[in-house]
Amino acid sequence: MLCYYAVFPTKNLNQDILIGFLWDWLEHSKNKMEGLYIEKTFPFEYEVDHKHLKLQIFDEKYFTIYFSTQDNDKNTHFIVEVIYDMLEEKIHLRFSKETSHDSRYISAVSIPVLFKNILVSPYIKSDIYPLSYKAHHVKDIEAMKVQEHQLPILYMHTTYIDANLLARKMLGLAHVCYCKNQKEEGYIEIIDDHESRIFQLNKKRQSLYQIYELNELLRNEIIKKYKNHMPSYEQLYQNQILHQQNMTMKNAYDYQEEFKKEIKRQQIEVDELKDIYHMLMEDKQKALKQNQKLMQVGQYHDALIYVDHMDKIASYHDCLLQYIQHKAHDLETTQEIYRRLDILNAILKKNGDSI
């Protein structure tokens, strides 16, 4: 189940900086992976105990960090994803968890410290206000409402809930604003897309429960808003597999088409040889018939009749052999092995010559 999603424009961010954030988070939390050495050659993958880390670049565009851990005590599977769009310079943060049916404990949703460190860093572009653990003091609430902003604004019409506490709980979900000398009105105003709505507070309930409800409300609204536009590691990985399969099929099709074209080219050359052979054989038969007629005439004359048709036949024979030798030589120079090369060499060898 997707519990948290956010997307923010960045500035001067790169994959080395993100790896630094990742390393610092892993080394200073219970997610530390013994023996881990991050190589900056991708894809990179490391697994130890119940923790699994994957780093990969997809489509020469998305640098992705995928970290999953199986909490054996609570039977809960956590997945942390950082997807950095290197072309559009945007960062996507996703946090998911799956709880086993055998689990007797459902943990509260709290975004990973890795996300918090990235959000409050100087590499995230400021919205109407910079992302912060502290609430923002405003003097003119009406002027603030008409300004463009990406995240919703929570304006405190109460002192029942501490504004800075709420800001810490809403980091990456909303900006928390207040004014001094605020009168107690018992509600929080949610300002989003230049529209306002009321989140009513109940002083009979603990403030932390109401903060959790407001947090869940905003998280679900943001996930719903971006559900058709948010990338994920699994989606990018599946797209890569599909692309590789399509390329394999395309390469096989292209090879098959090229093979067909080569067969057609060879057939054309064979047909040309056949045509020349038939033409020379027709000339030879004509010359033989003409010579037979002359020989019959010569039987009735004492004088020697000189006939040069046999010389022409020899010339045709030499011409054919030269053409065959030329074709065979072309095949040798291209270093291509064809069945017809063997046939041509056999013809030349039979007639006293070979390549």
Coordinates of C-alpha atoms in Angstrom, one line a residue:
M1 CA 0.0 0.0 0.0
L2 CA 1.3 3.4 -1.0
C3 CA 1.5 5.5 2.2
Y4 CA 3.3 8.6 1.0
Y5 CA 4.1 10.3 -2.3
A6 CA 5.6 13.7 -3.1
V7 CA 7.3 15.3 -6.1
F8 CA 9.4 18.5 -6.0
P9 CA 11.6 20.5 -8.4
T10 CA 15.3 20.4 -7.5
K11 CA 18.4 22.5 -8.1
N12 CA 22.0 21.4 -8.4
L13 CA 21.1 17.9 -7.4
N14 CA 22.8 14.8 -8.8
Q15 CA 23.1 11.1 -8.2
D16 CA 26.3 11.4 -6.1
I17 CA 24.5 13.7 -3.7
L18 CA 21.6 11.3 -3.4
I19 CA 23.9 8.4 -2.8
G20 CA 25.5 10.5 0.0
F21 CA 22.0 11.0 1.6
L22 CA 21.3 7.3 1.3
W23 CA 24.6 6.3 2.9
D24 CA 24.2 8.7 5.8
W25 CA 20.6 7.4 6.4
L26 CA 21.6 3.8 6.3
E27 CA 24.7 4.3 8.5
H28 CA 22.7 6.1 11.2
S29 CA 19.6 4.1 11.5
K30 CA 18.4 0.6 12.2
N31 CA 18.5 0.0 8.4
K32 CA 22.3 -0.2 8.4
M33 CA 23.5 -2.9 6.0
E34 CA 26.6 -4.7 7.2
G35 CA 29.4 -5.0 4.5
L36 CA 27.8 -2.5 2.2
Y37 CA 30.0 -0.7 -0.3
I38 CA 28.2 1.3 -2.9
E39 CA 29.8 1.0 -6.3
K40 CA 28.8 3.8 -8.7
T41 CA 28.3 1.4 -11.6
F42 CA 24.7 0.7 -12.3
P43 CA 22.7 -1.4 -11.9
F44 CA 23.9 -2.0 -8.4
E45 CA 22.3 -4.5 -6.0
Y46 CA 23.1 -5.6 -2.4
E47 CA 21.1 -7.7 0.0
V48 CA 21.8 -8.7 3.6
D49 CA 19.6 -10.2 6.2
H50 CA 16.1 -8.9 5.4
K51 CA 17.3 -5.7 3.7
H52 CA 17.5 -5.2 0.0
L53 CA 19.0 -2.2 -1.9
K54 CA 19.0 -1.5 -5.6
L55 CA 20.3 1.4 -7.6
Q56 CA 19.6 1.8 -11.2
I57 CA 19.3 4.2 -14.1
F58 CA 16.3 3.8 -16.4
D59 CA 16.0 5.2 -19.9
E60 CA 19.1 7.4 -19.3
K61 CA 16.7 9.6 -17.4
Y62 CA 15.6 8.2 -14.0
F63 CA 18.2 7.5 -11.3
T64 CA 16.4 5.3 -8.8
I65 CA 17.1 4.2 -5.2
Y66 CA 15.0 1.2 -4.1
F67 CA 15.3 0.0 -0.5
S68 CA 13.1 -2.6 1.1
T69 CA 13.2 -4.2 4.5
Q70 CA 11.1 -6.9 6.1
D71 CA 10.4 -6.1 9.7
N72 CA 10.4 -9.6 11.3
D73 CA 9.0 -8.5 14.6
K74 CA 5.9 -6.7 13.1
N75 CA 5.6 -8.8 9.9
T76 CA 5.6 -5.6 7.9
H77 CA 7.4 -5.0 4.5
F78 CA 8.6 -1.4 4.0
I79 CA 9.6 0.0 0.6
V80 CA 11.4 3.3 0.2
E81 CA 11.9 4.7 -3.3
V82 CA 13.7 7.8 -4.5
I83 CA 13.3 8.5 -8.2
Y84 CA 15.3 11.4 -9.6
D85 CA 14.3 12.7 -13.0
M86 CA 17.7 13.9 -14.3
L87 CA 16.2 15.6 -17.4
E88 CA 13.3 17.5 -15.8
E89 CA 15.3 17.9 -12.5
K90 CA 12.4 16.6 -10.3
I91 CA 12.6 14.2 -7.4
H92 CA 9.8 11.7 -6.7
L93 CA 9.6 10.2 -3.2
R94 CA 7.5 7.1 -2.5
F95 CA 7.0 5.1 0.8
S96 CA 5.0 1.9 0.8
K97 CA 4.3 -0.8 3.3
E98 CA 2.6 -4.2 3.3
T99 CA 1.5 -5.8 6.6
S100 CA 1.1 -9.5 6.9
H101 CA -2.3 -11.0 7.9
D102 CA -0.4 -12.6 10.8
S103 CA 0.7 -9.3 12.2
R104 CA -0.8 -8.1 15.4
Y105 CA 0.6 -4.6 15.1
I106 CA -0.1 -1.9 12.5
S107 CA 2.6 0.7 12.7
A108 CA 1.7 4.4 12.2
V109 CA 2.8 6.0 9.0
S110 CA 5.9 8.1 9.3
I111 CA 7.9 9.2 6.3
P112 CA 11.6 7.9 6.4
V113 CA 14.3 10.2 7.7
L114 CA 15.9 9.9 4.3
F115 CA 13.0 11.8 2.8
K116 CA 13.1 14.5 5.5
N117 CA 16.8 15.0 5.0
I118 CA 16.3 15.5 1.3
L119 CA 13.3 17.8 1.7
V120 CA 15.0 20.3 4.1
S121 CA 18.2 20.3 2.0
P122 CA 19.2 23.2 -0.2
Y123 CA 18.7 21.0 -3.3
I124 CA 14.9 21.4 -3.2
K125 CA 13.5 24.5 -4.8
S126 CA 11.4 26.7 -2.6
D127 CA 7.7 26.7 -3.0
I128 CA 5.8 29.8 -1.7
Y129 CA 7.9 28.9 1.4
P130 CA 10.9 26.7 1.8
L131 CA 10.2 23.2 3.2
S132 CA 10.9 23.4 7.0
Y133 CA 10.3 21.8 10.3
K134 CA 9.0 25.1 11.6
A135 CA 5.8 27.0 10.9
H136 CA 5.9 30.2 8.9
H137 CA 4.8 33.5 10.4
V138 CA 2.6 35.6 8.1
K139 CA 1.2 39.1 8.4
D140 CA -1.2 39.2 5.5
I141 CA -3.2 36.0 5.2
E142 CA -5.3 37.3 2.3
A143 CA -2.2 38.2 0.2
M144 CA -0.8 34.8 0.9
K145 CA -4.0 33.1 -0.4
V146 CA -3.7 34.5 -3.9
Q147 CA 0.0 33.5 -4.3
E148 CA 0.9 30.4 -6.4
H149 CA 1.9 27.4 -4.4
Q150 CA 2.5 23.7 -4.9
L151 CA 1.7 22.4 -1.5
P152 CA -1.5 23.1 0.5
I153 CA -1.2 25.8 3.2
L154 CA -2.5 25.1 6.7
Y155 CA -3.4 28.3 8.4
M156 CA -3.8 28.1 12.2
H157 CA -7.0 29.5 13.6
T158 CA -6.2 27.9 16.9
T159 CA -3.6 27.7 19.6
Y160 CA -4.8 24.3 20.8
I161 CA -2.2 22.6 18.5
D162 CA 1.3 23.8 18.5
A163 CA 2.2 25.2 15.0
N164 CA 5.8 23.9 15.0
L165 CA 4.7 20.5 16.0
L166 CA 2.2 20.4 13.2
A167 CA 4.9 21.6 10.8
R168 CA 7.1 18.7 11.7
K169 CA 4.3 16.3 11.2
M170 CA 3.3 17.8 7.8
L171 CA 6.8 18.1 6.3
G172 CA 6.5 17.5 2.6
L173 CA 2.7 17.6 2.7
A174 CA 1.8 21.2 3.5
H175 CA 3.1 24.5 4.7
V176 CA 2.0 25.5 8.2
C177 CA 1.4 29.2 8.8
Y178 CA 0.2 31.3 11.7
C179 CA 0.0 34.9 12.9
K180 CA 0.8 36.3 16.2
N181 CA -1.9 37.0 18.7
Q182 CA -4.1 34.5 17.0
K183 CA -7.6 34.2 18.6
E184 CA -8.8 30.7 19.4
E185 CA -11.3 29.8 16.8
G186 CA -11.0 26.0 17.0
Y187 CA -10.1 25.1 13.4
I188 CA -7.4 24.9 10.8
E189 CA -7.9 26.4 7.4
I190 CA -6.7 24.3 4.5
I191 CA -5.8 26.5 1.5
D192 CA -5.3 24.6 -1.8
D193 CA -5.7 25.8 -5.4
H194 CA -6.9 29.2 -4.1
E195 CA -9.8 27.5 -2.3
S196 CA -10.3 27.2 1.4
R197 CA -11.9 24.6 3.6
I198 CA -12.1 24.0 7.3
F199 CA -10.6 21.2 9.4
Q200 CA -12.6 21.4 12.6
L201 CA -10.8 20.6 15.9
N202 CA -12.2 18.9 18.9
K203 CA -10.6 19.9 22.2
K204 CA -12.0 16.8 23.9
R205 CA -9.7 14.6 21.8
Q206 CA -6.0 14.5 22.0
S207 CA -4.2 16.8 19.6
L208 CA -1.9 14.1 18.3
Y209 CA -4.8 12.0 17.1
Q210 CA -6.2 15.0 15.2
I211 CA -2.8 15.8 13.7
Y212 CA -2.7 12.2 12.5
E213 CA -6.1 12.5 10.9
L214 CA -5.1 15.7 9.1
N215 CA -1.9 14.1 8.0
E216 CA -3.7 11.1 6.6
L217 CA -6.2 13.3 4.8
L218 CA -3.5 15.3 3.0
R219 CA -1.5 12.2 2.2
N220 CA -4.4 10.5 0.5
E221 CA -5.4 13.6 -1.4
I222 CA -1.9 14.0 -2.8
I223 CA -1.7 10.3 -3.8
K224 CA -5.1 10.6 -5.5
K225 CA -3.9 13.7 -7.3
Y226 CA -0.8 12.2 -8.8
K227 CA -1.8 8.5 -9.1
N228 CA -1.7 8.6 -12.9
H229 CA 1.6 10.5 -13.1
M230 CA 3.8 9.0 -10.4
P231 CA 6.7 6.8 -11.5
S232 CA 7.8 3.8 -9.5
Y233 CA 10.8 1.4 -9.5
E234 CA 8.6 -1.5 -10.4
Q235 CA 6.9 0.3 -13.3
L236 CA 10.2 1.5 -14.7
Y237 CA 11.7 -2.0 -14.4
Q238 CA 8.8 -3.6 -16.2
N239 CA 9.0 -0.9 -18.9
Q240 CA 12.6 -1.7 -19.4
I241 CA 11.9 -5.5 -19.7
L242 CA 9.2 -4.8 -22.2
H243 CA 11.4 -2.5 -24.2
Q244 CA 14.2 -5.2 -24.3
Q245 CA 11.7 -7.8 -25.5
N246 CA 10.4 -5.5 -28.2
M247 CA 14.0 -4.7 -29.3
T248 CA 14.7 -8.5 -29.4
M249 CA 11.7 -9.1 -31.5
K250 CA 12.5 -6.2 -33.8
N251 CA 16.1 -7.4 -34.2
A252 CA 14.9 -10.9 -35.1
Y253 CA 12.4 -9.4 -37.6
D254 CA 15.1 -7.1 -39.1
Y255 CA 17.5 -10.1 -39.4
Q256 CA 14.8 -12.2 -41.1
E257 CA 14.0 -9.4 -43.6
E258 CA 17.7 -8.9 -44.4
F259 CA 18.1 -12.6 -44.9
K260 CA 15.1 -12.6 -47.3
K261 CA 16.7 -9.6 -49.2
E262 CA 20.0 -11.5 -49.4
I263 CA 18.3 -14.6 -50.8
K264 CA 16.6 -12.4 -53.4
R265 CA 19.9 -10.8 -54.4
Q266 CA 21.5 -14.2 -54.8
Q267 CA 18.6 -15.4 -56.9
I268 CA 19.0 -12.4 -59.2
E269 CA 22.7 -13.1 -59.7
V270 CA 22.0 -16.8 -60.3
D271 CA 19.3 -15.8 -62.9
E272 CA 21.8 -13.5 -64.6
L273 CA 24.3 -16.3 -64.8
K274 CA 21.7 -18.6 -66.3
D275 CA 20.7 -16.0 -68.9
I276 CA 24.3 -15.6 -70.0
Y277 CA 24.9 -19.3 -70.0
H278 CA 21.8 -19.9 -72.2
M279 CA 22.8 -17.1 -74.5
L280 CA 26.3 -18.5 -75.0
M281 CA 24.9 -22.0 -75.5
E282 CA 22.5 -20.7 -78.2
D283 CA 25.4 -19.0 -80.0
K284 CA 27.5 -22.2 -79.7
Q285 CA 24.6 -24.3 -81.2
K286 CA 24.2 -21.9 -84.0
A287 CA 28.0 -22.0 -84.7
L288 CA 28.0 -25.8 -84.6
K289 CA 25.1 -26.0 -87.1
Q290 CA 26.8 -23.5 -89.4
N291 CA 30.1 -25.4 -89.2
Q292 CA 28.3 -28.7 -90.0
K293 CA 26.8 -27.1 -93.1
L294 CA 30.3 -25.8 -94.2
M295 CA 31.8 -29.3 -93.6
Q296 CA 29.1 -30.8 -95.8
V297 CA 29.9 -28.3 -98.5
G298 CA 33.6 -29.0 -98.1
Q299 CA 33.1 -32.7 -98.9
Y300 CA 32.3 -31.8 -102.5
H301 CA 35.2 -29.4 -103.1
D302 CA 38.8 -30.1 -103.4
A303 CA 39.9 -26.7 -102.0
L304 CA 40.3 -26.3 -98.2
I305 CA 37.5 -24.2 -96.7
Y306 CA 38.7 -22.1 -93.7
V307 CA 36.0 -21.8 -91.1
D308 CA 36.5 -19.4 -88.1
H309 CA 33.3 -20.3 -86.3
M310 CA 35.0 -22.7 -83.9
D311 CA 37.3 -19.8 -82.9
K312 CA 34.2 -17.8 -82.0
I313 CA 32.9 -20.7 -80.0
A314 CA 36.3 -20.8 -78.1
S315 CA 35.9 -17.0 -77.5
Y316 CA 32.4 -17.5 -76.1
H317 CA 33.7 -20.2 -73.9
D318 CA 36.6 -18.0 -72.6
C319 CA 34.2 -15.1 -72.1
L320 CA 31.9 -17.3 -69.9
L321 CA 34.8 -18.5 -67.8
Q322 CA 36.1 -15.0 -67.4
Y323 CA 32.7 -13.8 -66.2
I324 CA 32.4 -16.7 -63.7
Q325 CA 36.0 -16.0 -62.5
H326 CA 35.1 -12.3 -62.0
K327 CA 32.0 -13.2 -60.0
A328 CA 33.9 -15.7 -57.8
H329 CA 36.6 -13.1 -57.2
D330 CA 34.1 -10.6 -56.0
L331 CA 32.7 -13.1 -53.5
E332 CA 36.2 -13.8 -52.2
T333 CA 37.1 -10.1 -51.7
T334 CA 33.9 -9.5 -49.6
Q335 CA 34.9 -12.5 -47.4
E336 CA 31.4 -13.9 -47.7
I337 CA 30.8 -17.7 -48.1
Y338 CA 28.0 -18.7 -50.4
R339 CA 27.0 -22.0 -52.0
R340 CA 27.3 -20.4 -55.4
L341 CA 31.0 -19.7 -54.8
D342 CA 31.6 -23.4 -54.5
I343 CA 29.6 -23.9 -57.7
L344 CA 31.6 -21.3 -59.6
N345 CA 34.9 -22.7 -58.5
A346 CA 33.8 -26.2 -59.6
I347 CA 33.0 -24.9 -63.1
L348 CA 36.4 -23.2 -63.4
K349 CA 38.2 -26.2 -62.1
K350 CA 36.5 -28.5 -64.6
N351 CA 37.6 -26.1 -67.4
G352 CA 41.2 -26.0 -66.3
D353 CA 41.1 -23.0 -64.0
S354 CA 40.2 -22.1 -60.4
I355 CA 40.2 -19.2 -57.9

